[in-house]
mmCIF file of C-alpha atoms in Angstrom:
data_model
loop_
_atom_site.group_PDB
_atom_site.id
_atom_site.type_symbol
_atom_site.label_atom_id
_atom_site.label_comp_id
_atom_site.label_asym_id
_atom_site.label_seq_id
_atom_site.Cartn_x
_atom_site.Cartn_y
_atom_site.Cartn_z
ATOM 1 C CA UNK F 1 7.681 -15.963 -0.040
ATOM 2 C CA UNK F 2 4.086 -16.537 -1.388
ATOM 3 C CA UNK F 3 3.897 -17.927 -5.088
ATOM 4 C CA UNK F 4 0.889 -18.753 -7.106
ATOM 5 C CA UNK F 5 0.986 -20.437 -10.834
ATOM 6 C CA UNK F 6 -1.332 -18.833 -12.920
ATOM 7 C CA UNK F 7 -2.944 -20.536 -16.836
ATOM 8 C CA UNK F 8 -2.165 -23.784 -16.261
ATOM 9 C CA UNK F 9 -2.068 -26.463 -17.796
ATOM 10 C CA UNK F 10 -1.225 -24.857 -21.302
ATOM 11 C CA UNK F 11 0.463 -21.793 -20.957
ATOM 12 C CA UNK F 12 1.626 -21.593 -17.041
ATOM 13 C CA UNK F 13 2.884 -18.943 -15.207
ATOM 14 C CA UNK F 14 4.522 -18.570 -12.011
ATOM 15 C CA UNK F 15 3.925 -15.416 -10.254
ATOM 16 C CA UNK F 16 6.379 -14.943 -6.990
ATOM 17 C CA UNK F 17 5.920 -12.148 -3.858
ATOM 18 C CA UNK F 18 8.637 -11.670 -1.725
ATOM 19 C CA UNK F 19 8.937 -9.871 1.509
ATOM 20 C CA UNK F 20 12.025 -7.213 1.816
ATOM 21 C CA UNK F 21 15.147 -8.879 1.501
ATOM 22 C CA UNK F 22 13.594 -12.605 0.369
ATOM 23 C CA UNK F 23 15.166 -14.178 -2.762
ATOM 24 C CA UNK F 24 14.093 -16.086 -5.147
ATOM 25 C CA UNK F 25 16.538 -18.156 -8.151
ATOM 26 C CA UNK F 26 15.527 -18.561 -11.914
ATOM 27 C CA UNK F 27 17.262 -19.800 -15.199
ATOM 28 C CA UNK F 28 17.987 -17.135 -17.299
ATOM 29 C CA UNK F 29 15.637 -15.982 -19.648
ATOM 30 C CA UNK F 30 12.797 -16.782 -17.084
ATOM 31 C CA UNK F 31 11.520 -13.732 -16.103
ATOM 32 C CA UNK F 32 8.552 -11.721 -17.550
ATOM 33 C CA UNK F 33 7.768 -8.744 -15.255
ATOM 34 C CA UNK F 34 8.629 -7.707 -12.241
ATOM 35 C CA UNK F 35 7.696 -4.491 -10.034
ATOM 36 C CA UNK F 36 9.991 -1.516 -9.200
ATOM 37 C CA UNK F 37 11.361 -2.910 -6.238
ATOM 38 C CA UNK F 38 12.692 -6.579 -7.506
ATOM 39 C CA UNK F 39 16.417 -6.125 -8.008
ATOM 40 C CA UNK F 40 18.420 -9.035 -9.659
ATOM 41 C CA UNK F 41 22.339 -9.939 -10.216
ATOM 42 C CA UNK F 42 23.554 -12.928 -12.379
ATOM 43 C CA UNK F 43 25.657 -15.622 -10.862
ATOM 44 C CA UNK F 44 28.480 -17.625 -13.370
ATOM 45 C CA UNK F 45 28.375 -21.463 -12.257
ATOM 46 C CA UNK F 46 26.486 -21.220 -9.664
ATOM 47 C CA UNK F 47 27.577 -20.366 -5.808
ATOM 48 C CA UNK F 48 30.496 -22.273 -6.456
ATOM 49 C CA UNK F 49 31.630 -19.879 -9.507
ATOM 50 C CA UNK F 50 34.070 -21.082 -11.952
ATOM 51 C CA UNK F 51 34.787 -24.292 -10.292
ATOM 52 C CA UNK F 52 30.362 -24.458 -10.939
ATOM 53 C CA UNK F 53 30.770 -23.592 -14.416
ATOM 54 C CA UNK F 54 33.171 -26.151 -14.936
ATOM 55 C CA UNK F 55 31.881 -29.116 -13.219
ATOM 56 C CA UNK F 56 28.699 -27.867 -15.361
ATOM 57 C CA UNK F 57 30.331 -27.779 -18.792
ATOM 58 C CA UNK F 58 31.996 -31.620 -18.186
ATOM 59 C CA UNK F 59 28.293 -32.794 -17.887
ATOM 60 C CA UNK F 60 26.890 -30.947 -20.797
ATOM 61 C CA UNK F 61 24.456 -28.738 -18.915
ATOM 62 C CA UNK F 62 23.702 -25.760 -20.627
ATOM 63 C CA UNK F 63 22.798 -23.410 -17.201
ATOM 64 C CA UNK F 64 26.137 -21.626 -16.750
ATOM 65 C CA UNK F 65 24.565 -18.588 -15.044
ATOM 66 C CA UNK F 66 22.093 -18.245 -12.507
ATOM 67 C CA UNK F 67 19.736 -15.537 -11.812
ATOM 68 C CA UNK F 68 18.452 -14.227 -8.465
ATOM 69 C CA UNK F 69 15.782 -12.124 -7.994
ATOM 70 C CA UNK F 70 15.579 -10.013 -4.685
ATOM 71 C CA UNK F 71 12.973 -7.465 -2.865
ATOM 72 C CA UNK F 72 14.035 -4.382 -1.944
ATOM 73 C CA UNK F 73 10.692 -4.020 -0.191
ATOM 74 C CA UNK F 74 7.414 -5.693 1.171
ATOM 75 C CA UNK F 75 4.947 -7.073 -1.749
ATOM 76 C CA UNK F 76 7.365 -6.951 -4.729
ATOM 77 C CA UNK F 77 6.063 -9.228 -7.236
ATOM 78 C CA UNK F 78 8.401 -11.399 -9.883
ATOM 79 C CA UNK F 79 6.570 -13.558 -13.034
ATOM 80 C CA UNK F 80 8.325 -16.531 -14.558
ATOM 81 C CA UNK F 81 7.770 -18.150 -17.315
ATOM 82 C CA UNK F 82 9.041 -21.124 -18.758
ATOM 83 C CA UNK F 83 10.486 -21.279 -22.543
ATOM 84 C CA UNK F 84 8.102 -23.615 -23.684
ATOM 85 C CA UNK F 85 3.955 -24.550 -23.648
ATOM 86 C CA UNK F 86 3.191 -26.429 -20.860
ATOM 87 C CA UNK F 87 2.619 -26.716 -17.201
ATOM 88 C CA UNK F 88 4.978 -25.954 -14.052
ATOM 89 C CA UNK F 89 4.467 -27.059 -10.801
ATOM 90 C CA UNK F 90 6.289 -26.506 -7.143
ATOM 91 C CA UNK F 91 7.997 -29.350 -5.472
ATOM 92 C CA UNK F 92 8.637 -28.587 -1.393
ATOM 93 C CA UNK F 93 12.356 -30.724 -1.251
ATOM 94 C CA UNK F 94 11.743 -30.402 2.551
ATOM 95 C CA UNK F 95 9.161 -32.656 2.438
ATOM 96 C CA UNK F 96 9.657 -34.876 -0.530
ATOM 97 C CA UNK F 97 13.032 -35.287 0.272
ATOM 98 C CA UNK F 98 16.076 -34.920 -2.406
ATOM 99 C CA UNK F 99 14.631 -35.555 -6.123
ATOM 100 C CA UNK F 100 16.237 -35.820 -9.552
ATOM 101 C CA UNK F 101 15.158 -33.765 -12.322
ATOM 102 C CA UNK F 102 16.170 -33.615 -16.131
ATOM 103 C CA UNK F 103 18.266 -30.404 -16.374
ATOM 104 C CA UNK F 104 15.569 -28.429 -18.448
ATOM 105 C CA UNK F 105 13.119 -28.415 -16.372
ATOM 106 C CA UNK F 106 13.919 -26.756 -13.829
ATOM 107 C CA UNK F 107 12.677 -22.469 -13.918
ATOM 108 C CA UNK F 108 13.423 -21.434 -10.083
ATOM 109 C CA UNK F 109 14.034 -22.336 -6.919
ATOM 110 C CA UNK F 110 14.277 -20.704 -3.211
ATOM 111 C CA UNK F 111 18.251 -20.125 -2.285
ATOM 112 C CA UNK F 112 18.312 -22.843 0.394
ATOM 113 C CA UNK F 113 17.411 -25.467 -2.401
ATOM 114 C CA UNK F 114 20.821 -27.206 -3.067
ATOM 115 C CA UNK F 115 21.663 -28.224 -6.661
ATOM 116 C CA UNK F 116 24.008 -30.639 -7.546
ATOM 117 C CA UNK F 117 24.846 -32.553 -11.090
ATOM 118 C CA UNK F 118 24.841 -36.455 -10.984
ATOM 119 C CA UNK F 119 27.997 -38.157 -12.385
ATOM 120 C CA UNK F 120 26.943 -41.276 -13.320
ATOM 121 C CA UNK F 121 25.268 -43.226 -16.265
ATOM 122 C CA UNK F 122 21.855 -41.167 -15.621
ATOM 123 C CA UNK F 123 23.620 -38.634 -17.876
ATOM 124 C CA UNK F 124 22.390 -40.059 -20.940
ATOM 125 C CA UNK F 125 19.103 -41.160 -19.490
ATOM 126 C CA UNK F 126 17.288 -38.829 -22.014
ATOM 127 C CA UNK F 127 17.523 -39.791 -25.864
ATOM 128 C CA UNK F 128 18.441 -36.213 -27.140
ATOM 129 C CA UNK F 129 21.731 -36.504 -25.116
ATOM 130 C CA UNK F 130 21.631 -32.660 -24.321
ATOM 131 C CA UNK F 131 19.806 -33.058 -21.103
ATOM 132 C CA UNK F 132 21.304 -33.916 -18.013
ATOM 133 C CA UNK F 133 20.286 -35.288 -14.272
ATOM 134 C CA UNK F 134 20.314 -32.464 -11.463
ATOM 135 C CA UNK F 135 19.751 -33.205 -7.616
ATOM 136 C CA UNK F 136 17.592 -31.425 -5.619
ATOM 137 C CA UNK F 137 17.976 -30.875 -1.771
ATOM 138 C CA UNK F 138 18.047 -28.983 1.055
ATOM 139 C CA UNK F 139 15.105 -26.857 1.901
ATOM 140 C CA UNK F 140 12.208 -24.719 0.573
ATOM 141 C CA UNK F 141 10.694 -25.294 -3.011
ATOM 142 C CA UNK F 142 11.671 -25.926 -6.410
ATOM 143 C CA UNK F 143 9.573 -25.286 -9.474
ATOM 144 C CA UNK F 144 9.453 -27.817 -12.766
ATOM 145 C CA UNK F 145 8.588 -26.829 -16.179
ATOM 146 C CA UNK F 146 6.727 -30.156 -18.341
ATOM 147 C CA UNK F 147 6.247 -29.559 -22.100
ATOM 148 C CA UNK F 148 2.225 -29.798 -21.983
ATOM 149 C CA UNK F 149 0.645 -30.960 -18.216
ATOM 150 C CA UNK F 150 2.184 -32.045 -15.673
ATOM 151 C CA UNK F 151 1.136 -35.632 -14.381
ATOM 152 C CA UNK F 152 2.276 -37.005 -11.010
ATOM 153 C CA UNK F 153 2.282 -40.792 -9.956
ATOM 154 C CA UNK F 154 3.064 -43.024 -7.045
ATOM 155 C CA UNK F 155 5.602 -46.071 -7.052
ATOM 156 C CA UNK F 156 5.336 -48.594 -4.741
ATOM 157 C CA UNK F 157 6.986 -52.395 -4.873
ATOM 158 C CA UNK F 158 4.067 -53.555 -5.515
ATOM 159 C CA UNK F 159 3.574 -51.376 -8.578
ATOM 160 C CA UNK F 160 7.078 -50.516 -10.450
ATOM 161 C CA UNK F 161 6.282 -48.026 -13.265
ATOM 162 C CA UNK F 162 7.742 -47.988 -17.148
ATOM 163 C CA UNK F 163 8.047 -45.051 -18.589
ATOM 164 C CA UNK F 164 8.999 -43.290 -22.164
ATOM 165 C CA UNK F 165 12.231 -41.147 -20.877
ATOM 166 C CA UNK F 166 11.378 -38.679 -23.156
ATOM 167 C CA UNK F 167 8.278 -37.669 -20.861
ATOM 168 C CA UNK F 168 10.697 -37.819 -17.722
ATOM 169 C CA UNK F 169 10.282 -34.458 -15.472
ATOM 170 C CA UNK F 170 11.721 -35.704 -11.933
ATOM 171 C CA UNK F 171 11.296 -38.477 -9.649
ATOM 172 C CA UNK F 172 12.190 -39.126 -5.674
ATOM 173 C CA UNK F 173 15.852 -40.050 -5.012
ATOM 174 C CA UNK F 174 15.225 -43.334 -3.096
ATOM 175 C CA UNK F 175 13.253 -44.767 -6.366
ATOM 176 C CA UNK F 176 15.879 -47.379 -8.469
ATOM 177 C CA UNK F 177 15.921 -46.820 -12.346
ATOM 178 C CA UNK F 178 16.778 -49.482 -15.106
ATOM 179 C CA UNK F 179 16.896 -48.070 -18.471
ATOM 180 C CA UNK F 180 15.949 -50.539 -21.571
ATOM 181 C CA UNK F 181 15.056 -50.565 -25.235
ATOM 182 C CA UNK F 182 11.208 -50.902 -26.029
ATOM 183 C CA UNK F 183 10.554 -51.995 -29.615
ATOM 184 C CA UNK F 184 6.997 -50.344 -29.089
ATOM 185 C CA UNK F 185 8.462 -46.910 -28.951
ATOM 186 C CA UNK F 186 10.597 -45.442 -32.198
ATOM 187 C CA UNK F 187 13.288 -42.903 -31.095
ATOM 188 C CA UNK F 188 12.650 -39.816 -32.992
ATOM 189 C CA UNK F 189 16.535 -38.287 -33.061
ATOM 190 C CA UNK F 190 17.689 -41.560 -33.753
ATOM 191 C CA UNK F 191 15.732 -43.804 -35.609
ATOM 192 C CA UNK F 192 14.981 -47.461 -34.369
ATOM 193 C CA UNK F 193 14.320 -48.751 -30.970
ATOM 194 C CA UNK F 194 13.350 -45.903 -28.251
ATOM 195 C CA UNK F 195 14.407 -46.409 -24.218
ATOM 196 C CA UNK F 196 11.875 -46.655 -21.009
ATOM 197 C CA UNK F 197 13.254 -46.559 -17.796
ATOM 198 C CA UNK F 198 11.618 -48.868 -15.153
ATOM 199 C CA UNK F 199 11.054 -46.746 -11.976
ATOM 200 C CA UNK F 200 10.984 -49.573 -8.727
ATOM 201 C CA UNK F 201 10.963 -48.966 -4.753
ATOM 202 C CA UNK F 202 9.002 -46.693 -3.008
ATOM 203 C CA UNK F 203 8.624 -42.716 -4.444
ATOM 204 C CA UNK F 204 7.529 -40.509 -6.388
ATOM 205 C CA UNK F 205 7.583 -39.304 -10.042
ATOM 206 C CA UNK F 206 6.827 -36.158 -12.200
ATOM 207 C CA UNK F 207 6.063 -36.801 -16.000
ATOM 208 C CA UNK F 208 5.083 -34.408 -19.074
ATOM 209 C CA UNK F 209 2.187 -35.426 -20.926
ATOM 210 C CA UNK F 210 3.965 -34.448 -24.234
ATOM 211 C CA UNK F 211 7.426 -35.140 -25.778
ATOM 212 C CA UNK F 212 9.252 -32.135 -26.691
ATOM 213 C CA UNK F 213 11.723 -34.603 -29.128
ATOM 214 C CA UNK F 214 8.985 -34.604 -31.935
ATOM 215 C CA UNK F 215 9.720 -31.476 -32.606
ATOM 216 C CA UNK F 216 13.727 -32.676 -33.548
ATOM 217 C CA UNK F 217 13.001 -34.228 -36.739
ATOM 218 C CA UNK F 218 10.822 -30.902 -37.856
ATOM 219 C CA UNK F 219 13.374 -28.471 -36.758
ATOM 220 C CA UNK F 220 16.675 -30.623 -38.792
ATOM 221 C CA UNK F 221 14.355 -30.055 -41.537
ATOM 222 C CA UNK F 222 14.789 -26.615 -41.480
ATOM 223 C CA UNK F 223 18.663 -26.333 -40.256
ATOM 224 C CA UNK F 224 19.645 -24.664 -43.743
ATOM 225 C CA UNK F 225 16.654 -22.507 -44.030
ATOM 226 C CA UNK F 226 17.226 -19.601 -41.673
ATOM 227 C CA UNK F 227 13.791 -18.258 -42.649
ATOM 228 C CA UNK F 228 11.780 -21.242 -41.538
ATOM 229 C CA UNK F 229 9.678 -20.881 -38.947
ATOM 230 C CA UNK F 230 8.013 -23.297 -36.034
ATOM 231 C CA UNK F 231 10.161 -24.618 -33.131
ATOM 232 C CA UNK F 232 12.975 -27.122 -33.048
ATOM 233 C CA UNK F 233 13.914 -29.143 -30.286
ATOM 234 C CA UNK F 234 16.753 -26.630 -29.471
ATOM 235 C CA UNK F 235 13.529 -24.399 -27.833
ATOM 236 C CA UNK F 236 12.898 -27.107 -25.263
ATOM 237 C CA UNK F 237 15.836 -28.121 -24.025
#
């Protein structure tokens, strides 16, 4: 497989090749073009089928069905797109090792990447409480969506890192997280006090540089009005 991502950081693009017989997976919805000789079938839950789709539907992710992409000769091309503005960049789990992500944004992945859903109190670690915590292993790449660019930063003991949750992409699975209020940051669902999470240890972490909740307090606006235009939260997660 050969990939490039194309108009970044605005309006990326991720355009795949695949040899005969190479695969590549995608969230439905993801795909713009592809060539002649790209066939594709639709999984339910996942390779582990209904029991997927259940264990998905307990944790509130939306991703019952997955789609996979596959050449039926040499140089087929596939183009994915995310849903939203923004950037999208390829993470080789080989050699970061496992990584968490926010459930939302993740577009593709190669079919040796293992997915699994965390059960734990990371579940609510984003404030719109419709986004959930996948892990990432295995081998080959994964590609993340951000709403605007993606920005990338180090943790080391020596310098933990606080972040808004909200702007959350993925992180390294060794990191530790604390979640806690922050009186400097309003939560825009909710109304008062927002959340940071402290990342400590040594890793690795993905942010967005913009925060696709603004857009919930514009879109409840319009919940009665099915004329209105513009996009709600609902488009970005």
């Amino acid at each position: 497989m050969q990939y490039s991502i194309e108009k970044r950081p605005s309006y990326a693009m991720l355009e795949v090749t695949l040899a005969e017989s190479e695969q590549i997976q995608t969230k439905p919805g993801a795909m713009m073009t592809r060539t002649a000789g790209i066939g594709n079938e639709s999984n339910v839950g996942g390779d582990e089928g209904v029991t997927g789709m259940v264990k998905r539907a307990v944790s509130d992710e939306r991703g019952l069905v997955d789609n996979t992409y596959y050449a039926e000769a040499d140089d087929e091309q596939v183009t994915l797109v995310p849903e939203h503005p923004g950037d999208i960049s390829a993470i080789n789990v080989s050699e970061s090792g496992p990584i968490r992500s926010q459930s939302g944004s993740l577009l593709a992945w190669e079919p040796l990447v293992e997915r699994s859903t965390e059960f734990n109190n990371r579940s609510n670690l984003f404030s719109s409480g419709e986004l959930t915590v996948l892990g990432l292993s295995g081998q080959g790449h994964a590609f993340l969506s951000s709403y605007g660019s993606m920005h990338e930063q180090d943790v080391t003991p020596e310098n933990p890192l606080i972040v808004d949750e909200d702007h959350i992409v993925a992180w390294t699975a060794d990191l530790n997280l604390n979640r806690q209020k922050d009186g400097s940051i309003k939560s825009t669902v909710f109304g008062g006090e927002g959340f940071v999470t402290e990342f400590t240890g040594e890793g690795h972490v993905w942010l967005q540089t913009r925060n696709p909740m603004t857009f919930a307090v514009g879109g409840a606006e319009h919940d009665d009005d099915d004329s209105a235009g513009g996009p709600s939260v609902g488009d970005f997660i």
